[in-house]
GROMACS .gro file of C-alpha atoms in nm:
model
  244
    1MET     CA    1  -0.157   2.500  -1.103
    2VAL     CA    2  -0.222   2.197  -0.880
    3PRO     CA    3  -0.516   2.250  -0.639
    4THR     CA    4  -0.439   2.256  -0.268
    5LYS     CA    5  -0.695   1.981  -0.206
    6LEU     CA    6  -0.433   1.732  -0.324
    7PHE     CA    7  -0.175   1.592  -0.084
    8ASP     CA    8   0.178   1.725  -0.124
    9SER     CA    9   0.291   1.381  -0.242
   10GLU     CA   10   0.025   1.381  -0.514
   11ARG     CA   11   0.130   1.728  -0.627
   12ARG     CA   12   0.490   1.607  -0.653
   13VAL     CA   13   0.391   1.327  -0.889
   14ILE     CA   14   0.202   1.564  -1.120
   15GLU     CA   15   0.483   1.819  -1.111
   16ALA     CA   16   0.743   1.548  -1.186
   17ALA     CA   17   0.551   1.443  -1.497
   18GLU     CA   18   0.508   1.802  -1.612
   19ARG     CA   19   0.876   1.887  -1.556
   20LEU     CA   20   0.990   1.588  -1.757
   21ALA     CA   21   0.738   1.667  -2.034
   22ALA     CA   22   0.881   2.019  -2.057
   23THR     CA   23   1.217   1.872  -2.162
   24LEU     CA   24   1.060   1.688  -2.456
   25GLY     CA   25   0.976   1.816  -2.801
   26SER     CA   26   1.288   1.771  -3.010
   27ASP     CA   27   1.222   1.402  -3.080
   28PRO     CA   28   0.881   1.301  -3.219
   29ASN     CA   29   0.928   0.951  -3.081
   30HIS     CA   30   0.910   1.076  -2.721
   31THR     CA   31   0.624   1.320  -2.661
   32VAL     CA   32   0.466   1.220  -2.329
   33ALA     CA   33   0.616   1.188  -1.982
   34ALA     CA   34   0.483   0.989  -1.688
   35ALA     CA   35   0.565   0.981  -1.319
   36ALA     CA   36   0.452   0.731  -1.057
   37MET     CA   37   0.500   0.718  -0.680
   38ASP     CA   38   0.547   0.395  -0.488
   39ALA     CA   39   0.452   0.328  -0.126
   40ALA     CA   40   0.796   0.438  -0.007
   41GLY     CA   41   0.749   0.784  -0.159
   42ARG     CA   42   0.993   0.728  -0.445
   43ILE     CA   43   0.896   0.883  -0.778
   44HIS     CA   44   0.972   0.689  -1.096
   45ARG     CA   45   0.980   0.868  -1.432
   46ALA     CA   46   0.966   0.759  -1.795
   47VAL     CA   47   0.864   0.873  -2.143
   48ASN     CA   48   0.669   0.706  -2.419
   49VAL     CA   49   0.833   0.526  -2.710
   50TYR     CA   50   0.633   0.602  -3.024
   51HIS     CA   51   0.654   0.349  -3.306
   52PHE     CA   52   0.418   0.257  -3.588
   53THR     CA   53   0.404  -0.103  -3.457
   54GLY     CA   54   0.249   0.018  -3.133
   55GLY     CA   55   0.520   0.160  -2.914
   56PRO     CA   56   0.425   0.182  -2.547
   57CYS     CA   57   0.271   0.485  -2.379
   58ALA     CA   58   0.463   0.666  -2.107
   59GLU     CA   59   0.240   0.513  -1.838
   60LEU     CA   60   0.338   0.161  -1.945
   61VAL     CA   61   0.706   0.249  -1.965
   62VAL     CA   62   0.697   0.395  -1.612
   63LEU     CA   63   0.536   0.073  -1.485
   64GLY     CA   64   0.837  -0.116  -1.617
   65ALA     CA   65   1.083   0.136  -1.475
   66ALA     CA   66   0.917   0.114  -1.135
   67ALA     CA   67   0.922  -0.266  -1.144
   68ALA     CA   68   1.291  -0.263  -1.237
   69ALA     CA   69   1.354  -0.051  -0.926
   70GLY     CA   70   1.166  -0.296  -0.705
   71ALA     CA   71   0.890  -0.047  -0.641
   72GLY     CA   72   0.607  -0.278  -0.544
   73PRO     CA   73   0.251  -0.141  -0.568
   74LEU     CA   74   0.219   0.211  -0.706
   75VAL     CA   75  -0.005   0.461  -0.529
   76THR     CA   76  -0.021   0.759  -0.768
   77ILE     CA   77   0.050   0.810  -1.138
   78ALA     CA   78   0.036   1.108  -1.376
   79ALA     CA   79   0.120   1.179  -1.739
   80ALA     CA   80   0.185   1.506  -1.920
   81GLY     CA   81   0.233   1.598  -2.286
   82ASP     CA   82   0.509   1.794  -2.451
   83GLY     CA   83   0.463   2.140  -2.598
   84GLY     CA   84   0.290   2.271  -2.288
   85ARG     CA   85  -0.007   2.036  -2.323
   86GLY     CA   86  -0.005   1.973  -1.949
   87LEU     CA   87  -0.168   1.684  -1.768
   88ILE     CA   88  -0.332   1.423  -1.993
   89PRO     CA   89  -0.548   1.123  -1.900
   90PRO     CA   90  -0.438   0.769  -1.983
   91CYS     CA   91  -0.563   0.592  -2.292
   92GLY     CA   92  -0.789   0.288  -2.270
   93ARG     CA   93  -0.508   0.034  -2.292
   94CYS     CA   94  -0.316   0.205  -2.012
   95ARG     CA   95  -0.628   0.222  -1.795
   96GLN     CA   96  -0.680  -0.152  -1.834
   97ALA     CA   97  -0.315  -0.229  -1.758
   98LEU     CA   98  -0.320  -0.005  -1.451
   99LEU     CA   99  -0.640  -0.164  -1.324
  100ASP     CA  100  -0.498  -0.514  -1.361
  101LEU     CA  101  -0.146  -0.451  -1.231
  102HIS     CA  102  -0.206  -0.168  -0.980
  103PRO     CA  103  -0.579  -0.182  -0.899
  104ASP     CA  104  -0.558   0.069  -0.613
  105VAL     CA  105  -0.352   0.337  -0.787
  106LEU     CA  106  -0.484   0.693  -0.803
  107VAL     CA  107  -0.462   0.847  -1.151
  108ALA     CA  108  -0.418   1.219  -1.212
  109VAL     CA  109  -0.664   1.359  -1.466
  110PRO     CA  110  -0.735   1.715  -1.585
  111THR     CA  111  -1.069   1.873  -1.493
  112ASP     CA  112  -1.224   2.217  -1.537
  113GLU     CA  113  -1.121   2.295  -1.178
  114GLY     CA  114  -0.765   2.170  -1.225
  115PRO     CA  115  -0.591   1.836  -1.171
  116ALA     CA  116  -0.777   1.572  -0.973
  117LEU     CA  117  -0.700   1.219  -0.857
  118ARG     CA  118  -0.931   0.932  -0.951
  119PRO     CA  119  -0.920   0.566  -0.848
  120VAL     CA  120  -0.833   0.378  -1.163
  121ARG     CA  121  -1.150   0.169  -1.131
  122LYS     CA  122  -1.351   0.491  -1.172
  123LEU     CA  123  -1.190   0.539  -1.515
  124LEU     CA  124  -1.311   0.196  -1.630
  125PRO     CA  125  -1.657   0.118  -1.491
  126ASP     CA  126  -1.790  -0.232  -1.556
  127THR     CA  127  -1.457  -0.334  -1.700
  128TYR     CA  128  -1.302  -0.672  -1.757
  129VAL     CA  129  -1.053  -0.770  -1.485
  130PHE     CA  130  -0.760  -0.994  -1.575
  131PRO     CA  131  -0.789  -1.279  -1.319
  132ASP     CA  132  -0.423  -1.385  -1.326
  133ALA     CA  133  -0.264  -1.044  -1.267
  134ASP     CA  134  -0.205  -1.128  -0.898
  135ALA     CA  135  -0.169  -0.759  -0.812
  136ARG     CA  136  -0.079  -0.651  -0.460
  137ARG     CA  137  -0.366  -0.465  -0.297
  138ILE     CA  138  -0.351  -0.140  -0.100
  139VAL     CA  139  -0.582  -0.024   0.179
  140ARG     CA  140  -0.550   0.349   0.249
  141PHE     CA  141  -0.581   0.502   0.596
  142ASN     CA  142  -0.555   0.854   0.732
  143LYS     CA  143  -0.210   0.896   0.881
  144ARG     CA  144  -0.354   0.971   1.226
  145TYR     CA  145  -0.451   0.604   1.255
  146TYR     CA  146  -0.099   0.464   1.216
  147GLU     CA  147  -0.030   0.395   1.584
  148ASP     CA  148  -0.375   0.247   1.645
  149VAL     CA  149  -0.347   0.016   1.344
  150ALA     CA  150   0.014  -0.080   1.418
  151SER     CA  151  -0.064  -0.163   1.781
  152GLY     CA  152  -0.378  -0.361   1.700
  153ARG     CA  153  -0.611  -0.116   1.875
  154LYS     CA  154  -0.785  -0.044   1.546
  155THR     CA  155  -0.894  -0.357   1.360
  156SER     CA  156  -1.185  -0.236   1.150
  157THR     CA  157  -1.284   0.045   0.917
  158VAL     CA  158  -1.607   0.144   0.742
  159ARG     CA  159  -1.591   0.240   0.375
  160HIS     CA  160  -1.829   0.360   0.106
  161ASP     CA  161  -1.774   0.300  -0.265
  162ASP     CA  162  -1.423   0.175  -0.190
  163PRO     CA  163  -1.405  -0.192  -0.289
  164ILE     CA  164  -1.174  -0.387  -0.059
  165ALA     CA  165  -1.133  -0.762  -0.093
  166PRO     CA  166  -1.032  -1.013   0.175
  167GLY     CA  167  -0.670  -1.121   0.159
  168PRO     CA  168  -0.318  -0.980   0.199
  169ALA     CA  169  -0.280  -0.605   0.157
  170LEU     CA  170  -0.036  -0.322   0.211
  171PHE     CA  171  -0.175  -0.065   0.454
  172LEU     CA  172  -0.081   0.281   0.327
  173PHE     CA  173  -0.105   0.591   0.547
  174GLU     CA  174  -0.180   0.890   0.327
  175ASP     CA  175   0.004   1.221   0.340
  176ASP     CA  176   0.262   1.071   0.576
  177GLU     CA  177   0.602   1.233   0.531
  178ALA     CA  178   0.768   0.915   0.661
  179HIS     CA  179   0.572   0.704   0.409
  180ARG     CA  180   0.504   0.441   0.675
  181THR     CA  181   0.329   0.122   0.567
  182LEU     CA  182   0.219  -0.199   0.734
  183HIS     CA  183   0.163  -0.545   0.598
  184GLY     CA  184  -0.176  -0.682   0.687
  185THR     CA  185  -0.462  -0.907   0.594
  186VAL     CA  186  -0.820  -0.807   0.530
  187THR     CA  187  -1.010  -1.075   0.722
  188GLY     CA  188  -1.365  -0.984   0.629
  189VAL     CA  189  -1.595  -0.744   0.447
  190GLU     CA  190  -1.960  -0.709   0.549
  191ARG     CA  191  -2.205  -0.480   0.367
  192HIS     CA  192  -2.479  -0.296   0.555
  193ARG     CA  193  -2.718  -0.009   0.494
  194LEU     CA  194  -2.601   0.296   0.683
  195ASP     CA  195  -2.940   0.370   0.839
  196ARG     CA  196  -2.958   0.012   0.968
  197LEU     CA  197  -2.598  -0.015   1.082
  198THR     CA  198  -2.573  -0.115   1.449
  199ALA     CA  199  -2.294  -0.045   1.693
  200VAL     CA  200  -2.209  -0.416   1.699
  201GLN     CA  201  -2.186  -0.430   1.319
  202ALA     CA  202  -1.971  -0.116   1.317
  203ARG     CA  203  -1.741  -0.270   1.581
  204LEU     CA  204  -1.796   0.021   1.822
  205ASP     CA  205  -1.696  -0.026   2.187
  206ASP     CA  206  -1.952   0.231   2.300
  207PRO     CA  207  -2.302   0.187   2.149
  208ALA     CA  208  -2.385   0.543   2.253
  209GLY     CA  209  -2.138   0.671   1.998
  210LEU     CA  210  -2.320   0.527   1.696
  211ASP     CA  211  -2.491   0.852   1.591
  212GLU     CA  212  -2.164   1.043   1.617
  213PHE     CA  213  -1.990   0.769   1.420
  214LYS     CA  214  -2.246   0.793   1.138
  215GLN     CA  215  -2.216   1.170   1.136
  216GLY     CA  216  -1.842   1.131   1.099
  217LEU     CA  217  -1.894   0.905   0.798
  218ARG     CA  218  -2.117   1.166   0.636
  219GLY     CA  219  -1.846   1.423   0.696
  220HIS     CA  220  -1.588   1.198   0.530
  221TYR     CA  221  -1.821   1.116   0.240
  222PRO     CA  222  -2.010   1.441   0.162
  223GLY     CA  223  -2.359   1.377   0.032
  224LEU     CA  224  -2.370   1.021   0.168
  225PRO     CA  225  -2.741   0.928   0.181
  226SER     CA  226  -2.884   0.763   0.490
  227ASP     CA  227  -2.971   0.448   0.295
  228ALA     CA  228  -2.625   0.414   0.140
  229GLU     CA  229  -2.452   0.078   0.154
  230VAL     CA  230  -2.127   0.077   0.349
  231ASP     CA  231  -1.866  -0.193   0.398
  232VAL     CA  232  -1.740  -0.287   0.741
  233VAL     CA  233  -1.386  -0.408   0.681
  234THR     CA  234  -1.196  -0.606   0.944
  235PHE     CA  235  -0.823  -0.656   0.929
  236THR     CA  236  -0.511  -0.763   1.114
  237VAL     CA  237  -0.152  -0.645   1.095
  238THR     CA  238   0.093  -0.920   1.005
  239ALA     CA  239   0.428  -0.737   0.990
  240PRO     CA  240   0.588  -0.391   0.980
  241GLY     CA  241   0.560  -0.240   0.636
  242THR     CA  242   0.813  -0.259   0.356
  243VAL     CA  243   0.755  -0.192  -0.008
  244ARG     CA  244   0.949  -0.473  -0.172
   0.00000   0.00000   0.00000
């Protein structure tokens, strides 16, 4: 059972992997299924290819299938085992490949409370990063901000424990049935302590709203301490979104 705390799109990815895994079992060379969603909402599916020379895992095969379909950056991925094994986490090699090629993908993992989504970087702390991967970056927004971002009314965001680097990025609006995206550029990232953050640093038009703004951040990041470091990210929109 997939918890309701996941977006519908995230549930669909997990369910797609589990449905495909349920069809496996008669061939020992194909025992794991994977599904991945791109920014357009398309789900790509694949199975592993076991071989004693090191046949690829299902996650790697689905990366190739998605690339062949012109998918662009992937936003969610899940894998499931045959024989009713359910959701399974990626191996170390797959985690490294995902981090290098799709550094902003969310990975489905099993927990005691049910399936959960983790940023791939959380699965490989202090890892090596392949410098020549040239992966396209994703910046996620709540879907309610689409019009403000698209029109240029919203040009900044404050994040905690969500590394965003300056440069080109695809702006993804989560849980959006239309799967709208925008091309943009992250123009700057400034780090500040939350308790010392000023209205000017937070890019607030009304300084009187600073306390409410900080309270909103604590609501978005439960347990956020007052001395936490947050990143003020500035950005511009360069073109309407496409995924290829």
